[in-house]
Each structure stands twice: as structure tokens, then as C-alpha cells.
């Protein structure tokens, strides 16, 4: 894993794009689709440190899956309508809800040694580099 880079951003919720109807003029009105959560990746002597900003998520709403050489972070926010909202006097609530995920290449990473923690809205994942298998020293016997 010489160059740890994320795969594409996925948003499983509906993404409303008001400029979709302009068709050919779309690039003039709209920039790139924003990432649903930002990540920083720092290389250390022993591995990589990945930090993902996930403010407002509970630890239980975040899943980290490893399949083959791919690590996927998924964060899902759910909102349940309750009578309590009416009691608090809310007239309008602006929050984003849905499922967001990002995937990262794990080539050259010791997947057994990966550790994760979540504090103050920041998910930190330690990704240790695989140790190079050094050949053991041994003497060859000379055949006759």
C-alpha cells in the first residue's frame, strides 16, 4: 500500500439534484458532488492513520467492514418521528439522514492488526503496514 487512497464515495440515500433538468448545461451550474464525510490519511513509520469526520453520529451507527483488500466505513443516521418533537416546538428541522460509505484499498496492510476508536465525532483507524518477510539464514547442502 504505497499510496493509500480512497475508492469512490457512495451515498445510499436519495440525492436531490435541482440542476439535473438542465441536461447539457449541468456542468456550468453544478460542481462535483461533495463527499459525505471527509477523511485524512497520514503515513507513519509503522503504518497509516485514517481519520474520518463523522460529527453527530453515534458509535453504534458506524460500521467498519473488511473484505479482501478493501476497508469500507459506513455511517447511517436514522430519524424517528415522535410526539416529543411537537412538544419541543420544532417548526422546521434541517438534518441530513441516510447511509453514507467510503471504501479504501488495504494492499500492504496487516488486516489483523487494524484498530479503531471513535471520540468527539472523529473516527480514528490505525492501519499497520505488513512486515516484509525476510529470508531466514540457512546453509545449503551441496549435492554430490
XYZ file of N, CA and C in Angstrom:
432
model
N 0.839 -1.173 0.000
C 0.000 0.000 0.000
C 0.883 1.234 0.000
N 1.538 1.487 -1.086
C 2.411 2.638 -1.170
C 1.645 3.942 -1.175
N 0.490 3.948 -1.778
C -0.299 5.167 -1.883
C -1.727 4.870 -1.459
N -2.006 5.004 -0.182
C -3.342 4.708 0.318
C -4.291 5.802 -0.128
N -5.250 5.443 -0.960
C -6.215 6.400 -1.477
C -7.607 5.802 -1.349
N -8.609 6.664 -1.127
C -9.976 6.146 -1.024
C -10.539 5.763 -2.381
N -11.446 4.791 -2.343
C -12.238 4.497 -3.530
C -13.288 5.586 -3.646
N -14.294 5.391 -4.446
C -15.311 6.414 -4.642
C -16.225 6.545 -3.427
N -16.889 7.680 -3.368
C -17.865 7.955 -2.314
C -19.207 7.405 -2.757
N -19.913 6.774 -1.816
C -21.225 6.238 -2.135
C -22.240 6.846 -1.189
N -23.398 7.176 -1.702
C -24.490 7.683 -0.884
C -25.699 6.827 -1.200
N -26.128 6.025 -0.233
C -27.246 5.128 -0.462
C -28.593 5.826 -0.348
N -28.615 7.043 0.203
C -29.876 7.759 0.311
C -30.146 8.489 -1.001
N -31.325 9.026 -1.132
C -31.656 9.784 -2.336
C -30.866 11.077 -2.355
N -30.353 11.438 -3.515
C -29.568 12.657 -3.656
C -30.317 13.555 -4.619
N -30.909 14.596 -4.110
C -31.674 15.516 -4.941
C -30.732 16.490 -5.619
N -30.836 16.583 -6.932
C -30.004 17.486 -7.708
C -30.913 18.422 -8.493
N -31.078 19.668 -8.041
C -32.002 20.577 -8.711
C -31.569 20.971 -10.117
N -30.294 20.770 -10.482
C -29.803 21.154 -11.802
C -29.864 20.019 -12.813
N -30.368 18.863 -12.405
C -30.455 17.700 -13.287
C -31.273 18.010 -14.529
N -32.309 18.842 -14.393
C -33.198 19.136 -15.517
C -32.529 19.980 -16.604
N -31.368 20.596 -16.326
C -30.708 21.425 -17.318
C -29.884 20.630 -18.314
N -29.714 19.352 -18.082
C -29.044 18.469 -19.033
C -27.668 18.935 -19.443
N -27.515 19.392 -20.699
C -26.207 19.763 -21.246
C -25.574 20.930 -20.508
N -26.369 21.757 -19.862
C -25.834 22.912 -19.145
C -25.397 22.572 -17.731
N -25.581 21.342 -17.367
C -25.313 20.915 -15.992
C -23.927 21.310 -15.478
N -22.825 21.097 -16.209
C -21.509 21.446 -15.675
C -21.370 22.924 -15.328
N -22.073 23.787 -16.033
C -21.963 25.213 -15.763
C -22.613 25.590 -14.432
N -23.589 24.805 -13.995
C -24.329 25.145 -12.786
C -23.896 24.380 -11.558
N -23.263 23.254 -11.748
C -23.012 22.375 -10.616
C -21.571 21.905 -10.602
N -20.989 21.886 -9.410
C -19.637 21.377 -9.250
C -19.681 19.885 -8.988
N -18.593 19.356 -8.457
C -18.545 17.944 -8.129
C -19.480 17.649 -6.973
N -19.965 16.449 -6.950
C -20.806 16.010 -5.846
C -19.935 15.918 -4.587
N -20.354 16.525 -3.489
C -19.499 16.543 -2.310
C -19.414 15.181 -1.637
N -18.276 14.934 -0.997
C -18.119 13.709 -0.214
C -19.012 13.815 1.013
N -19.553 12.706 1.435
C -20.468 12.731 2.557
C -19.740 12.843 3.895
N -18.522 12.386 3.968
C -17.677 12.671 5.125
C -16.223 12.708 4.673
N -15.476 13.581 5.296
C -14.090 13.822 4.905
C -13.151 12.907 5.682
N -12.054 12.535 5.036
C -11.051 11.699 5.692
C -9.665 12.288 5.483
N -8.808 12.059 6.460
C -7.388 12.392 6.366
C -6.618 11.095 6.534
N -5.584 10.897 5.734
C -4.751 9.700 5.840
C -3.308 10.159 6.003
N -2.690 9.708 7.089
C -1.315 10.088 7.394
C -0.457 8.829 7.469
N 0.714 8.872 6.820
C 1.627 7.728 6.878
C 2.576 7.905 8.053
N 2.780 6.826 8.803
C 3.737 6.809 9.905
C 4.813 5.781 9.568
N 5.780 5.609 10.465
C 6.832 4.623 10.222
C 6.283 3.204 10.176
N 5.266 2.936 10.990
C 4.748 1.569 11.110
C 3.461 1.319 10.343
N 2.838 2.361 9.810
C 1.579 2.147 9.108
C 0.936 3.446 8.659
N -0.389 3.460 8.706
C -1.169 4.624 8.312
C -2.179 4.919 9.403
N -2.547 6.192 9.537
C -3.614 6.611 10.445
C -4.677 7.288 9.597
N -5.885 6.777 9.676
C -7.001 7.331 8.927
C -7.928 8.005 9.925
N -8.311 9.242 9.665
C -9.273 9.959 10.497
C -10.443 10.362 9.615
N -11.649 9.999 10.043
C -12.864 10.339 9.303
C -13.742 11.214 10.183
N -14.171 12.352 9.650
C -15.051 13.251 10.391
C -16.488 12.760 10.264
N -17.052 12.357 11.405
C -18.433 11.868 11.445
C -19.182 12.527 12.599
N -19.287 13.849 12.596
C -19.959 14.518 13.707
C -21.447 14.194 13.745
N -21.965 14.027 14.939
C -23.386 13.766 15.102
C -23.776 12.310 15.006
N -22.856 11.429 14.674
C -23.148 10.004 14.598
C -22.857 9.351 15.945
N -23.616 8.341 16.261
C -23.350 7.526 17.440
C -22.417 6.392 17.012
N -21.643 5.895 17.958
C -20.707 4.801 17.675
C -21.450 3.599 17.080
N -22.671 3.368 17.549
C -23.469 2.224 17.079
C -23.923 2.391 15.625
N -23.897 3.629 15.117
C -24.351 3.898 13.747
C -23.231 3.782 12.717
N -22.022 3.426 13.175
C -20.864 3.346 12.288
C -20.412 1.891 12.175
N -20.199 1.440 10.950
C -19.713 0.074 10.709
C -18.423 0.145 9.892
N -17.467 -0.704 10.266
C -16.215 -0.813 9.523
C -16.101 -2.255 9.065
N -16.127 -2.465 7.758
C -16.071 -3.809 7.196
C -14.794 -3.979 6.391
N -14.197 -5.165 6.522
C -13.004 -5.504 5.753
C -13.324 -6.735 4.926
N -13.157 -6.593 3.610
C -13.371 -7.718 2.707
C -12.239 -7.719 1.692
N -11.490 -8.789 1.707
C -10.288 -8.918 0.878
C -9.363 -7.737 1.167
N -9.013 -6.957 0.158
C -8.130 -5.805 0.338
C -8.906 -4.491 0.321
N -10.076 -4.480 0.948
C -10.918 -3.291 0.933
C -11.513 -3.042 2.318
N -11.337 -1.828 2.828
C -11.943 -1.416 4.084
C -13.062 -0.442 3.744
N -14.267 -0.690 4.256
C -15.399 0.177 3.987
C -15.947 0.715 5.295
N -16.072 2.040 5.358
C -16.672 2.709 6.511
C -18.075 3.115 6.089
N -19.076 2.708 6.861
C -20.460 3.067 6.589
C -21.031 3.748 7.824
N -21.661 4.876 7.623
C -22.320 5.595 8.714
C -23.775 5.807 8.322
N -24.667 5.444 9.224
C -26.095 5.545 8.923
C -26.791 6.310 10.023
N -27.537 7.320 9.620
C -28.305 8.129 10.555
C -29.780 7.834 10.337
N -30.466 7.570 11.426
C -31.895 7.293 11.336
C -32.644 8.312 12.180
N -33.805 8.683 11.717
C -34.623 9.628 12.470
C -36.000 9.027 12.627
N -36.466 9.015 13.846
C -37.802 8.501 14.107
C -38.690 9.661 14.530
N -39.839 9.761 13.898
C -40.790 10.810 14.263
C -41.423 10.463 15.606
N -41.427 11.414 16.494
C -42.058 11.203 17.795
C -42.879 12.419 18.163
N -43.759 12.249 19.116
C -44.569 13.360 19.609
C -43.694 14.374 20.337
N -42.528 13.914 20.801
C -41.621 14.782 21.542
C -41.192 15.985 20.704
N -41.049 15.820 19.376
C -40.679 16.930 18.510
C -41.728 18.035 18.568
N -42.979 17.653 18.585
C -44.050 18.635 18.662
C -44.018 19.360 19.998
N -43.708 18.633 21.064
C -43.651 19.244 22.391
C -42.526 20.263 22.499
N -41.430 20.028 21.775
C -40.296 20.955 21.828
C -40.527 22.193 20.961
N -41.593 22.199 20.170
C -41.935 23.365 19.374
C -41.198 23.497 18.055
N -40.643 22.413 17.547
C -39.947 22.493 16.264
C -40.939 22.754 15.143
N -40.630 23.733 14.287
C -41.433 24.016 13.100
C -40.718 23.518 11.847
N -39.396 23.472 11.918
C -38.591 23.081 10.759
C -37.292 22.472 11.278
N -36.916 21.317 10.751
C -35.682 20.655 11.161
C -34.854 20.382 9.917
N -33.587 20.849 9.910
C -32.685 20.592 8.793
C -31.572 19.676 9.256
N -31.667 18.440 8.900
C -30.647 17.446 9.205
C -30.552 16.526 7.997
N -29.368 15.980 7.791
C -29.222 15.009 6.711
C -29.366 13.612 7.300
N -30.113 12.784 6.628
C -30.356 11.429 7.080
C -30.083 10.490 5.926
N -29.613 9.335 6.265
C -29.338 8.354 5.235
C -28.100 7.566 5.566
N -27.618 6.843 4.583
C -26.457 5.980 4.746
C -25.355 6.467 3.814
N -24.167 6.661 4.369
C -23.032 7.121 3.595
C -21.878 6.144 3.789
N -21.101 5.912 2.741
C -19.970 4.996 2.894
C -18.811 5.421 2.011
N -17.619 5.038 2.468
C -16.396 5.244 1.700
C -15.570 3.986 1.827
N -14.835 3.658 0.772
C -14.008 2.456 0.760
C -12.560 2.827 0.501
N -11.646 2.023 1.089
C -10.220 2.284 0.994
C -9.480 0.991 0.666
N -8.427 1.115 -0.132
C -7.594 -0.016 -0.527
C -6.703 -0.421 0.648
N -6.633 -1.725 0.945
C -5.819 -2.226 2.048
C -4.596 -3.007 1.578
N -4.169 -2.813 0.353
C -2.981 -3.508 -0.137
C -1.789 -3.143 0.745
N -1.069 -4.141 1.218
C 0.108 -3.897 2.038
C -0.185 -3.618 3.497
N -1.428 -3.839 3.934
C -1.830 -3.595 5.326
C -2.016 -4.924 6.043
N -1.554 -4.995 7.295
C -1.790 -6.159 8.150
C -3.212 -6.042 8.704
N -4.161 -6.700 8.048
C -5.572 -6.544 8.423
C -5.879 -7.069 9.825
N -5.073 -7.973 10.339
C -5.296 -8.500 11.689
C -4.955 -7.470 12.765
N -4.131 -6.493 12.440
C -3.690 -5.517 13.429
C -4.427 -4.188 13.385
N -5.482 -4.077 12.573
C -6.215 -2.820 12.447
C -6.977 -2.538 13.750
N -6.898 -1.288 14.212
C -7.608 -0.856 15.421
C -8.400 0.406 15.106
N -9.564 0.555 15.766
C -10.395 1.734 15.529
C -10.904 2.297 16.847
N -11.070 3.625 16.865
C -11.665 4.298 18.022
C -12.509 5.456 17.500
N -13.472 5.895 18.329
C -14.370 6.978 17.931
C -14.549 7.914 19.116
N -14.085 9.165 18.944
C -14.164 10.155 20.003
C -14.520 11.512 19.422
N -15.483 12.176 20.028
C -15.861 13.544 19.654
C -16.122 13.713 18.161
N -16.801 12.750 17.549
C -17.166 12.857 16.143
C -16.076 12.514 15.152
N -14.941 11.998 15.647
C -13.840 11.638 14.747
C -13.534 10.149 14.907
N -13.632 9.418 13.800
C -13.285 8.005 13.766
C -11.812 7.896 13.411
N -11.037 7.225 14.264
C -9.608 7.039 14.005
C -9.341 5.559 13.798
N -8.667 5.238 12.699
C -8.340 3.848 12.378
C -6.838 3.747 12.185
N -6.207 2.843 12.932
C -4.774 2.581 12.792
C -4.608 1.384 11.866
N -3.827 1.562 10.811
C -3.632 0.547 9.782
C -2.147 0.189 9.717
N -1.718 -0.874 10.407
C -0.294 -1.232 10.398
C 0.133 -1.817 9.055
N 1.338 -1.452 8.634
C 1.897 -2.000 7.393
C 2.255 -3.464 7.616
N 2.159 -4.249 6.548
C 2.601 -5.639 6.623
C 4.108 -5.667 6.746
N 4.598 -6.561 7.570
C 6.037 -6.721 7.724
C 6.557 -7.537 6.547
N 7.669 -7.089 5.995
C 8.277 -7.837 4.895
C 8.839 -9.141 5.444
N 8.564 -10.200 4.735
C 9.083 -11.499 5.151
C 10.551 -11.576 4.747
N 11.425 -11.530 5.737
C 12.851 -11.614 5.464
C 13.267 -13.082 5.405
N 14.096 -13.437 4.435
C 14.505 -14.833 4.353
C 15.354 -15.204 5.570
N 15.094 -16.397 6.098
C 15.870 -16.886 7.234
C 17.227 -17.366 6.713
N 18.233 -17.166 7.521
C 19.562 -17.594 7.120
C 19.668 -19.104 7.314
N 20.134 -19.760 6.276
C 20.382 -21.213 6.367
C 21.468 -21.596 5.352
N 22.055 -22.720 5.596
C 23.145 -23.201 4.739
C 22.601 -24.279 3.823
N 22.973 -24.197 2.555
C 22.542 -25.191 1.585
C 23.562 -26.354 1.570
N 23.040 -27.547 1.487
C 23.887 -28.725 1.340
C 24.220 -28.900 -0.139
N 25.428 -29.258 -0.417
C 25.873 -29.449 -1.812
C 25.690 -30.917 -2.165
N 24.901 -31.120 -3.227
C 24.644 -32.491 -3.671
C 25.833 -32.993 -4.479
N 26.110 -34.258 -4.327
C 27.205 -34.900 -4.862
C 27.624 -35.060 -6.180
